[in-house]
Coordinates of C-alpha atoms in Angstrom, one line a residue:
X1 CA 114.4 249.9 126.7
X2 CA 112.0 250.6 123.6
X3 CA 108.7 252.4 124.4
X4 CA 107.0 249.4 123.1
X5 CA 107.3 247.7 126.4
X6 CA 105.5 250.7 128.1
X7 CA 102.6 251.0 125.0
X8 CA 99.7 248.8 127.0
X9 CA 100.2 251.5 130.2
X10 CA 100.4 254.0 127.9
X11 CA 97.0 253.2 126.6
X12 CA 95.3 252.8 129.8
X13 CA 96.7 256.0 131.4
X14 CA 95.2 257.7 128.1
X15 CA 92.0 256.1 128.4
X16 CA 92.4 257.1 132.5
X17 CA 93.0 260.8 131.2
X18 CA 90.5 261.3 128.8
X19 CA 88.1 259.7 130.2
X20 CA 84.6 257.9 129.1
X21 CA 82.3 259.5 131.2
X22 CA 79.0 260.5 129.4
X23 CA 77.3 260.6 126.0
X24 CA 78.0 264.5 125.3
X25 CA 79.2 265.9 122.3
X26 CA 82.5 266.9 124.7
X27 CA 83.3 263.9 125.6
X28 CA 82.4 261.7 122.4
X29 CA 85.4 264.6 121.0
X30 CA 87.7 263.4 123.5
X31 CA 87.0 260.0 122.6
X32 CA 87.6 260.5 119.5
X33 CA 90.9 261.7 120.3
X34 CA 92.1 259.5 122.4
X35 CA 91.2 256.6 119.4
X36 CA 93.7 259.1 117.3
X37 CA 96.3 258.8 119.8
X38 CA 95.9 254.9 120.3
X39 CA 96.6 254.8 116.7
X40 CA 99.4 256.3 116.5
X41 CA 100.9 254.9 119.1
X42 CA 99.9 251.8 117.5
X43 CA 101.4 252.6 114.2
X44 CA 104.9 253.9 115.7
X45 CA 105.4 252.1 118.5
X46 CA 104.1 248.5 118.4
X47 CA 106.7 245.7 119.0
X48 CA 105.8 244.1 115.6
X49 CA 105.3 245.2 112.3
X50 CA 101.5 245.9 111.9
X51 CA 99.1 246.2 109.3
X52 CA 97.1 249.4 110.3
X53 CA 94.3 248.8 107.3
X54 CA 93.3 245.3 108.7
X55 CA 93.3 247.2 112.5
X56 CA 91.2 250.3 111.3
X57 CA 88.9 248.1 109.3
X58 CA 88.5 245.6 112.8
X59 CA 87.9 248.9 114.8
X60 CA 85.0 250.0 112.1
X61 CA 83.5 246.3 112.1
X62 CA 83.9 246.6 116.1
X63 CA 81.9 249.9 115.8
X64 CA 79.0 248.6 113.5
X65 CA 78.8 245.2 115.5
X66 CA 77.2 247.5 118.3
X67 CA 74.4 248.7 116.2
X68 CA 71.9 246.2 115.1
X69 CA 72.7 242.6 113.7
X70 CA 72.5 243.3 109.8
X71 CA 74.4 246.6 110.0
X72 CA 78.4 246.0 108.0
X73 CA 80.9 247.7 106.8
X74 CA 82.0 246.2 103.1
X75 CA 85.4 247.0 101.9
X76 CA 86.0 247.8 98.0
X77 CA 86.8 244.3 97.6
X78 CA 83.9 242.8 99.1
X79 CA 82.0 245.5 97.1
X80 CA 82.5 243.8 94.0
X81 CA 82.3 240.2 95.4
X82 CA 78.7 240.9 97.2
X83 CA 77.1 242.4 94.1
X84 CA 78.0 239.4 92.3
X85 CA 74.9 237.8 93.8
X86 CA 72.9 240.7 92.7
X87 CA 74.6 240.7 89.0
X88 CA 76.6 237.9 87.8
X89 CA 77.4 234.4 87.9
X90 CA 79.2 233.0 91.5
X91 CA 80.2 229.7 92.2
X92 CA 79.8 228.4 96.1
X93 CA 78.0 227.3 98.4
X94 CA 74.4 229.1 98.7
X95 CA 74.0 230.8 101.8
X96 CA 72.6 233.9 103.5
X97 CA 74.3 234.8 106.5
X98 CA 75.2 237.2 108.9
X99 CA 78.5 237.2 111.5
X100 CA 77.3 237.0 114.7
X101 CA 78.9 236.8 117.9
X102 CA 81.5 235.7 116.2
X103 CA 80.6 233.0 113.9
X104 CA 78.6 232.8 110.1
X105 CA 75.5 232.4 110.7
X106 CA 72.5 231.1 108.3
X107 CA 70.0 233.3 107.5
X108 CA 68.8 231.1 104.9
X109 CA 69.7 228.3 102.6
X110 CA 69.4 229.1 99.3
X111 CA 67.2 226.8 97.7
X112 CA 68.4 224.5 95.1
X113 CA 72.5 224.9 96.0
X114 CA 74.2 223.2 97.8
X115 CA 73.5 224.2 101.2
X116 CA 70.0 223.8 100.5
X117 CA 71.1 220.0 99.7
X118 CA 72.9 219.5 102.9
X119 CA 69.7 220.4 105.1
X120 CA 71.6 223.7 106.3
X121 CA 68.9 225.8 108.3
X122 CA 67.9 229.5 109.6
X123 CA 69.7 229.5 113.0
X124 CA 73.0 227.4 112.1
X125 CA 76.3 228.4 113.1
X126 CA 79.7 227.3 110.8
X127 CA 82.1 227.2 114.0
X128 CA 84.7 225.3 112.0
X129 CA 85.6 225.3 108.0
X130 CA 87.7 222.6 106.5
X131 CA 88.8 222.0 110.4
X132 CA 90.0 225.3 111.3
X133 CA 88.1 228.0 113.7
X134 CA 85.8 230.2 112.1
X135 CA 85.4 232.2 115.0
X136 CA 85.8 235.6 114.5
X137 CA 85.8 235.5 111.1
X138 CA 85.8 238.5 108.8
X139 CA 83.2 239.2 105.7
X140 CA 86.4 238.5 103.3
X141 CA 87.6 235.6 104.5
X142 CA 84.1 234.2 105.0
X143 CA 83.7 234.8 100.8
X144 CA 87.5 233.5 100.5
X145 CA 87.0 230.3 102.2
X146 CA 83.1 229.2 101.2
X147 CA 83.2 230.5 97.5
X148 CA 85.5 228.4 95.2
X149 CA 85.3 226.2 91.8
X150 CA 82.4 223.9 91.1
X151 CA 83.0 220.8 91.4
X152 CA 85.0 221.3 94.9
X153 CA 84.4 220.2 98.6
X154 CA 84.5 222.3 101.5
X155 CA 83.7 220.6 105.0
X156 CA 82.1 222.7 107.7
X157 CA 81.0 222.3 111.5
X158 CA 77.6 223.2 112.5
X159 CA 76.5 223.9 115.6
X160 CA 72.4 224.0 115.8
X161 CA 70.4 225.5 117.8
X162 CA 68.8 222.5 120.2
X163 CA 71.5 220.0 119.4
X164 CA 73.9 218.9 121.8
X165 CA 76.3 218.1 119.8
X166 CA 78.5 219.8 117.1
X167 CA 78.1 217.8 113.5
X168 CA 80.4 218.1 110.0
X169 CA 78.8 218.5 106.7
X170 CA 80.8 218.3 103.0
X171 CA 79.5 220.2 100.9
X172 CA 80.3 220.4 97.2
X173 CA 80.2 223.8 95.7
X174 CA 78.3 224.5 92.6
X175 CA 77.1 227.4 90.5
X176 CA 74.2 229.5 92.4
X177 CA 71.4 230.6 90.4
X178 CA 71.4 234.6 89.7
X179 CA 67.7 234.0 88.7
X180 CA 65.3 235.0 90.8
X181 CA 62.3 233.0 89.4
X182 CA 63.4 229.5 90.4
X183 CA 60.3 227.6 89.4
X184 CA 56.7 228.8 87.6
X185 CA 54.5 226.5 86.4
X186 CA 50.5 225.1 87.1
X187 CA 50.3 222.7 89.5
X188 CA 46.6 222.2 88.3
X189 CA 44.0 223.4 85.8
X190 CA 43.4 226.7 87.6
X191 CA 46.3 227.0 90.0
X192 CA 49.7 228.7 89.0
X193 CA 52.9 228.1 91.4
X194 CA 55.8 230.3 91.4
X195 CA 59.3 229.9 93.3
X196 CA 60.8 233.4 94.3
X197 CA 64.5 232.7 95.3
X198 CA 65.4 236.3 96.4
X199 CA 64.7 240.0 95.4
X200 CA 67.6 241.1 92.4
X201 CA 67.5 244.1 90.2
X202 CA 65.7 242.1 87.7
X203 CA 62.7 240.2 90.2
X204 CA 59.9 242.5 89.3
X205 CA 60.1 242.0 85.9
X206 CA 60.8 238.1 85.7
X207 CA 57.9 237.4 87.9
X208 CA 55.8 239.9 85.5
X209 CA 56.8 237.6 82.9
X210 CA 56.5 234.3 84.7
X211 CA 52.6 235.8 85.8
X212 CA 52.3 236.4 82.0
X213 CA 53.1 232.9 81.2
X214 CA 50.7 230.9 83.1
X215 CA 48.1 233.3 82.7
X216 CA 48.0 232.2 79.1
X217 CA 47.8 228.6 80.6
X218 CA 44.7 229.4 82.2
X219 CA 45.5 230.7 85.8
X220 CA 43.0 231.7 87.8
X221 CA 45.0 231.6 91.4
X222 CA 48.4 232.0 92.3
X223 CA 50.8 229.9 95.3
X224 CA 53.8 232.3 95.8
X225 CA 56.2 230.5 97.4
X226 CA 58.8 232.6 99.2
X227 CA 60.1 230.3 101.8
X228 CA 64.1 230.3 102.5
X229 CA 64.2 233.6 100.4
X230 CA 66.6 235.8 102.4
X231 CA 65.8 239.2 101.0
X232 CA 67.4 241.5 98.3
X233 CA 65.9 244.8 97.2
X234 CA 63.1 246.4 99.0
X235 CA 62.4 248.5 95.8
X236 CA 61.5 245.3 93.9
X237 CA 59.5 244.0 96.5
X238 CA 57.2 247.1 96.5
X239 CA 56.6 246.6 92.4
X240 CA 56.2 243.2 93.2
X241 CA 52.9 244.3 95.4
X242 CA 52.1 246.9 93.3
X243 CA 51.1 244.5 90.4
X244 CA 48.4 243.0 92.7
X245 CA 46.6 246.1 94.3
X246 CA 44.7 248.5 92.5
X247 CA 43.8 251.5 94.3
X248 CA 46.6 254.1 96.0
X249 CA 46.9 251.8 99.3
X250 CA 50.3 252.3 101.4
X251 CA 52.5 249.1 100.3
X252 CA 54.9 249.7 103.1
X253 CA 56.5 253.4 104.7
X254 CA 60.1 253.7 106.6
X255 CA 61.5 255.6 109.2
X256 CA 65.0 256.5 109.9
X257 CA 67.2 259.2 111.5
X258 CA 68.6 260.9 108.4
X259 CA 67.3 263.0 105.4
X260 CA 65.1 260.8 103.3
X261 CA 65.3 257.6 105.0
X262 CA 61.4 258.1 106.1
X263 CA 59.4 257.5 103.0
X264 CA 56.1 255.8 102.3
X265 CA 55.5 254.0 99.3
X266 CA 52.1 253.5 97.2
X267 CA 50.8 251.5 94.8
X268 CA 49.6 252.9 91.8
X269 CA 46.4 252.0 89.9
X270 CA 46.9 250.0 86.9
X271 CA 44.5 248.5 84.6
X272 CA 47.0 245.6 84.0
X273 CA 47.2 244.8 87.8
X274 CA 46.1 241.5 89.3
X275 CA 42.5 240.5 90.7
X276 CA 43.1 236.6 91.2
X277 CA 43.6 235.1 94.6
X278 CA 46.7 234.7 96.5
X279 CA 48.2 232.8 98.7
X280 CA 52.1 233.1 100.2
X281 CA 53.7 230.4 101.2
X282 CA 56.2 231.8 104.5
X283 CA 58.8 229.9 106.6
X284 CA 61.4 231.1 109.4
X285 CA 63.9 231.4 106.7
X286 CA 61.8 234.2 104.7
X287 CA 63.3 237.7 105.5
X288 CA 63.8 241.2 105.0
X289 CA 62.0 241.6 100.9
X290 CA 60.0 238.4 101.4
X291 CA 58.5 239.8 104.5
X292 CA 57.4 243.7 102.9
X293 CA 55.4 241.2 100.5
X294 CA 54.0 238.9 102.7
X295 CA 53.1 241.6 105.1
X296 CA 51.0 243.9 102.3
X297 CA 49.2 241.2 101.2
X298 CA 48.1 240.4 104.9
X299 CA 47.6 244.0 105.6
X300 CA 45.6 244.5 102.8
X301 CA 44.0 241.8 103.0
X302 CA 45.1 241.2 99.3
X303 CA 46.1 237.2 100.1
X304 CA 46.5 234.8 102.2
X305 CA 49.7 234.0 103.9
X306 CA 50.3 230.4 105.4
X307 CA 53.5 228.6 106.8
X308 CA 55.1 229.9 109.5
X309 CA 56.1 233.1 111.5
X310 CA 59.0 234.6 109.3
X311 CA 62.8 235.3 109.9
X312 CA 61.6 239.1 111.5
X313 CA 64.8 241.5 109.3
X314 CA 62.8 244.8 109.3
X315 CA 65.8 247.2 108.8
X316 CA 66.0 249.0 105.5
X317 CA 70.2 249.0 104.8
X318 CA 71.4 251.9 102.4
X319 CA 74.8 251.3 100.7
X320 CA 77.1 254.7 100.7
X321 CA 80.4 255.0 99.3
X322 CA 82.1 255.5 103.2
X323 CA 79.6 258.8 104.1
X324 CA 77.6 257.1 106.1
X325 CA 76.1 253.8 106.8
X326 CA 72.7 254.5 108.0
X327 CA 69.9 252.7 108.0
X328 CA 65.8 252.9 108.7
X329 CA 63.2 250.7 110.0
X330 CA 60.1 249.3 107.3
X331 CA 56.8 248.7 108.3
X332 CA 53.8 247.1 106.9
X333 CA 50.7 249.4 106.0
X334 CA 48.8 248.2 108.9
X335 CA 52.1 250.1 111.1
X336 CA 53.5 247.1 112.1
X337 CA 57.4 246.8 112.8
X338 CA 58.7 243.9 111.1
X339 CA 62.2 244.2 113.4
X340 CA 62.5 241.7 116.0
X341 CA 64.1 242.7 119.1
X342 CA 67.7 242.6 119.0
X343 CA 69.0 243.5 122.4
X344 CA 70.7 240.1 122.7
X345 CA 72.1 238.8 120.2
X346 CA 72.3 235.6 121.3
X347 CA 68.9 235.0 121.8
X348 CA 68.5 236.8 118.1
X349 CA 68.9 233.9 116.5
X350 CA 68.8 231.3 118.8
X351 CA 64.6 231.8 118.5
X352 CA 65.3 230.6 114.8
X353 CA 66.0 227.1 116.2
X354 CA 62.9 226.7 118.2
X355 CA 61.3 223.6 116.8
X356 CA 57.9 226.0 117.3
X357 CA 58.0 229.8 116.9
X358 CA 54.6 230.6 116.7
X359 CA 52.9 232.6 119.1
X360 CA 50.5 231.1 121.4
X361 CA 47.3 232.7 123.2
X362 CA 48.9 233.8 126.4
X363 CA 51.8 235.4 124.8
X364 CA 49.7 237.1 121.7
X365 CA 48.4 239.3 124.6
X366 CA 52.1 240.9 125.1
X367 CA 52.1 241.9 121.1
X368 CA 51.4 245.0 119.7
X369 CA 47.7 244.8 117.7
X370 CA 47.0 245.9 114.5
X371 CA 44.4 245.4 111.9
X372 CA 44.3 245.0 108.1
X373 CA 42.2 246.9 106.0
X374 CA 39.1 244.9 106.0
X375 CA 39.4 244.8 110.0
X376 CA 41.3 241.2 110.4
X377 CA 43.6 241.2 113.7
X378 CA 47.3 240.7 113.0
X379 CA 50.7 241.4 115.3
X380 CA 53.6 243.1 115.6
X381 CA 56.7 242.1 117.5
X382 CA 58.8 240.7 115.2
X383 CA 58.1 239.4 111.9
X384 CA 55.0 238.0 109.3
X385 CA 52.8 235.6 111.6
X386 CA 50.9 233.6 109.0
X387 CA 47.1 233.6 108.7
X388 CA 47.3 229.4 109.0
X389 CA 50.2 227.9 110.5
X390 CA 51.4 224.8 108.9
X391 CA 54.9 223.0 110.0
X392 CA 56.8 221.2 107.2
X393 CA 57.8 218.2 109.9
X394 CA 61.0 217.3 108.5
X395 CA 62.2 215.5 111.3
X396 CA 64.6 212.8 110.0
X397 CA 66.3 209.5 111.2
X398 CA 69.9 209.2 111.2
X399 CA 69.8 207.1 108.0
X400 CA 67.4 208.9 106.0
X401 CA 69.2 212.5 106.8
X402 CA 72.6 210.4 105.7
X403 CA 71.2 209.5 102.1
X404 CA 69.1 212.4 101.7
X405 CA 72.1 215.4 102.6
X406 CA 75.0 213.1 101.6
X407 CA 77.5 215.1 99.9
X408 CA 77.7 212.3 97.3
X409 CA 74.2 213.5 96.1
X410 CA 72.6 209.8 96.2
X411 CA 69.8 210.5 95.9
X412 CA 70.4 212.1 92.3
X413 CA 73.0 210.0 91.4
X414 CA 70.4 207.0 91.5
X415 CA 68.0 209.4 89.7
X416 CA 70.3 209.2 86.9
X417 CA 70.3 205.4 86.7
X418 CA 66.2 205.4 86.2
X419 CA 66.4 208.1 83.7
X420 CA 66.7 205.4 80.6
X421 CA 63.8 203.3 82.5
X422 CA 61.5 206.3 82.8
X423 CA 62.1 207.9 79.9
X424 CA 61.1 205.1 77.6
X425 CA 57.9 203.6 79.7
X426 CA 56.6 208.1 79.8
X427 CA 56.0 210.0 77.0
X428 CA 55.2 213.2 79.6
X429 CA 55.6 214.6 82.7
X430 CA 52.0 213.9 83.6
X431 CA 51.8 210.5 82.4
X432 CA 55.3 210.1 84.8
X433 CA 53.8 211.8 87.9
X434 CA 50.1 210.0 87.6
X435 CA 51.5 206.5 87.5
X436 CA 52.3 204.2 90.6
X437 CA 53.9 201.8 88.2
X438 CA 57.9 202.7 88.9
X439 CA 56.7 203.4 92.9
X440 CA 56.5 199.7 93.1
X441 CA 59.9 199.0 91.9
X442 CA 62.6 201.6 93.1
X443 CA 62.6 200.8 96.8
X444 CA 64.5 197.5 96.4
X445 CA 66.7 199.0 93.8
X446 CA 67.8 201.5 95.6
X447 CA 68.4 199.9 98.9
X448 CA 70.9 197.3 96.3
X449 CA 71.7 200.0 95.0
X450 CA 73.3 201.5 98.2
X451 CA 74.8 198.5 99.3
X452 CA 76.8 198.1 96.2
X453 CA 77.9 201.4 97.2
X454 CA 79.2 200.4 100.5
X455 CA 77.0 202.9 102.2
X456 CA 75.7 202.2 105.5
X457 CA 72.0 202.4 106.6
X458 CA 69.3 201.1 108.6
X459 CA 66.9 199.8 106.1
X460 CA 63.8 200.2 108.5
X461 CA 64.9 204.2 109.0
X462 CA 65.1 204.3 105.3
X463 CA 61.3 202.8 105.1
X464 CA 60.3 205.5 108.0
X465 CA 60.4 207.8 105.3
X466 CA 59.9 206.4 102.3
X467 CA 57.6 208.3 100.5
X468 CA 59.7 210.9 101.3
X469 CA 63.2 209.8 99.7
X470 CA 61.3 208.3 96.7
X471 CA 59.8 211.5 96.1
X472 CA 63.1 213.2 96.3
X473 CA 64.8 210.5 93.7
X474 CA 61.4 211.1 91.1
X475 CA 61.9 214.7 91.6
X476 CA 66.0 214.6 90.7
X477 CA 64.7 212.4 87.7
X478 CA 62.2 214.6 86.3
X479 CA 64.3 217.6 87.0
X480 CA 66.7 215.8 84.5
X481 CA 64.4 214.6 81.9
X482 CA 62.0 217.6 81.3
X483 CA 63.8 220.5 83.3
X484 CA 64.6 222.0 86.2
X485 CA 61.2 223.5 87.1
X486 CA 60.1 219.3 87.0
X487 CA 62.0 219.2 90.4
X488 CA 59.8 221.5 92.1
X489 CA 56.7 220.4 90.6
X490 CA 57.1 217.2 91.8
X491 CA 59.0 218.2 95.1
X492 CA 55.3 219.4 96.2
X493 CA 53.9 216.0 96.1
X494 CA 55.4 215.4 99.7
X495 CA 55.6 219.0 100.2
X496 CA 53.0 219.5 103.7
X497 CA 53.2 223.3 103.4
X498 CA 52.6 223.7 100.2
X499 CA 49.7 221.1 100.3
X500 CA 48.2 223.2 103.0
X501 CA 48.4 225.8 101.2
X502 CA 46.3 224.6 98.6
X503 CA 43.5 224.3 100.5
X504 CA 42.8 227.6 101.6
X505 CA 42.5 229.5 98.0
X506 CA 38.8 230.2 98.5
X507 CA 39.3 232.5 101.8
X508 CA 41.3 234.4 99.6
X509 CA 39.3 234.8 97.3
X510 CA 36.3 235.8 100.1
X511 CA 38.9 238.3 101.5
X512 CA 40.0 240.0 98.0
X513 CA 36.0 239.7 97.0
X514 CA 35.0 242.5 99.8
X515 CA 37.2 244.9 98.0
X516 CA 34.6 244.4 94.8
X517 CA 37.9 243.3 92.8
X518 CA 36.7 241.0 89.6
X519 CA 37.8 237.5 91.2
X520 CA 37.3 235.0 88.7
X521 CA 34.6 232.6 89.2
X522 CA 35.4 229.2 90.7
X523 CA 34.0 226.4 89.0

């Protein structure tokens, strides 16, 4: 009889023998050598052949899945696929995401790809992909199965977060932008708007030259919008800050376990630094970078930060080549831990599905209290609560989340039949985006237009949220005529956050004005 029969009892008297009985340096030895001796027993004795790289690499992921939920091991050949999104050109689907509990799970769509398109969320979990199990999937597979051509279709299973059910989504992979600066242009005479899609090696200096731009067009406040933006570099982020506070104020400091890891970073004076107002746009999908920003601002009361209570990634990852994968905690100059809890899991990012996040009186009394630098109240406890909360209530039908995430893209495919139409009746952009003359037309069109497609609808769902859908067909039209940064622009005309947003510019310009910076004057 081959030892192989005996090797689970073999196993279990070792673990019997050694023992895990305490946290001491003695036993954590013996433990460590009685994971040498399950190897090789492993190795020379298992019935079937096995392949003892995939096994050591599952026992290091097993390891690092006990630490904290954004804590991973990456393999040389992930390595070079992951920094792909920091370097190069990738083509896929255009997601943040973490594995937990055994499943992908969305940090963020990133905006303009096509999850983003599909109405994938913070919170969802892919559970199946192209019908098979994605439970316990590994990082590689993960990048195997989801990247792929443009052009191509892969069909996952959500699970959400407050939905009963399960529900498939096709999505069609495309190219995903390795800019940073998705959008920057003057939604008025006075007010510049800029799209931050995550923190690269090269953020700092295209916002710097995005700020440059509409600066010569006459900006004399700024709308940062860093909603859905998962995160990236922490150094960029802090340049990022630095170009809007002048004086040697803490931008953020860190605190970890091992040499170095607890740092505190400053800005610098600079007499090319920023005095306009700010406002930051936040959501639940803003993490890790997009929080050190939106949290200086707050804490030194350098802007304004409106939307809602973000993501809450406040650990600082290092990458080592396999010394050691350590890691520190950020927080904002105030002394607030950006970290939320992490104890379960589950519960981790379950809270991202809450239809309402935001803390409430009674339970603001159980969070930790600081105050910014010109006295203003703010809390810790897990991520950037927002000076003003606004909701973007995009709370669909069944028919108008059909046409608007079909993976058929209908809504720009119909975009491209108006083109001809609108490009001969509009000289500009502005004369397109003043007029209500197309409005009147495209409704009836398009609900033809669908029916000749043989896709089914509910016409009074559809006229629910009309001004919605049209907006989202005017904003694929202008997107195609005069550019991409034409999508956005027009994208905020039924954009509720946003609009907010705009109506709070002159408390930060009160809060920025009792650090005697030189505010421009509002006419």
């Amino acid at each position: 009889m081959k030892m192989s029969k005996y090797l689970p009892y073999i196993i279990l008297v070792a673990v019997l023998i050694y023992g895990f009985k305490s946290d001491t340096a003695r036993d954590q030895f013996q433990k460590m050598k009685t994971l040498t001796q399950i190897i090789r027993l492993v190795n020379d004795n298992y019935v079937e052949d096995v392949d003892m790289n995939e096994i050591l690499e599952g026992a290091i992921i097993g390891m690092l899945d006990k630490l904290d939920p954004h804590s991973s091991y990456i393999s040389s050949e992930q390595f070079e696929l992951i920094n792909e999104q920091f370097d190069g050109a990738f083509e896929g689907i255009g997601i943040e995401f973490n594995i937990l509990e055994g499943y992908i799970t969305v940090i963020s769509p990133i905006p303009g790809t096509p999850s983003d398109r599909a109405g994938l969320q913070t919170g969802d979990k892919i559970v199946r992909i192209n019908n098979e199990s994605a439970y316990k999937i590994t990082q590689n597979d993960v990048l195997q199965k989801l990247k792929g051509p443009k052009g191509t279709a892969v069909n996952v299973t959500i699970s959400r977060p407050g939905m009963d059910e399960d529900f498939e989504v096709t999505l069609i992979r495309d190219k995903i932008p390795i800019v940073s600066v998705l959008a920057a242009f003057m939604i008025d005479e006075k007010t510049g708007y800029i799209k931050v899609n995550k923190f690269s090696k090269n953020t700092a200096n295209e916002i710097n030259e995005s700020l440059s731009k509409l600066e010569n067009e006459g900006m004399q406040q700024l709308l940062l919008d860093l909603r859905n933006n998962g995160g990236g570099m922490m150094d960029q982020a802090i340049n990022i800050v630095d170009m809007f506070v002048s004086s040697r104020d803490t931008i953020l400091f860190t605190r970890g376990k091992i040499s170095g890891s607890s740092e505190v970073y400053r800005a610098h004076k600079n007499n090319m630094d920023k005095d306009y107002p700010v406002v930051v746009l936040i959501n639940r999908g803003s993490a890790s970078a997009s929080e050190i920003v939106s949290g200086a601002f707050q804490d030194l009361d350098r802007g304004l930060v409106v939307g809602e209570t973000s993501f809450g990634k406040g650990l600082v990852q290092r990458q080592f080549p396999l010394r050691d994968g350590s890691a520190a905690r950020y927080y904002t100059p105030s002394g607030r831990l950006i970290q939320r809890p992490y104890e379960d899991i589950g519960d981790y990012y379950a809270d991202l599905g809450k239809d309402n996040r935001e803390a409430s009186n009674s339970t603001l009394s159980e969070k930790p209290e600081f105050t910014t630098k010109g006295g203003r109240k703010v809390y810790g406890g897990g991520g950037i609560s927002p000076d003003i909360y606004s909701k973007q209530n995009l709370e669909f039908n069944k028919s108008t989340k059909n046409i608007l995430f079909h993976s058929d893209r209908l809504t720009f495919k119909f975009a491209e039949t108006l083109k001809n139409d609108i490009q001969k009746e509009y000289d500009t952009f502005d004369d397109f985006t003043n007029s209500d003359h197309i409005n009147s037309k495209i409704q009836n069109i398009f609900f033809d237009w669908l029916e000749n497609k043989g896709i089914d609808f509910d016409k009074e769902e559809l006229e629910e949220h009309w001004d919605y859908i049209q907006n989202t067909i005017l904003s694929n039209a202008a997107s195609s005529i005069w550019g991409k940064e034409y999508l956005f622009k027009q994208a905020l005309k039924t954009d509720k956050q946003a609009q907010d947003a705009l109506n709070h510019f002159q408390e930060a310009r009160e809060l920025i004005s009792s650090f005697n910076y030189q505010v421009p004057v509002s006419e």
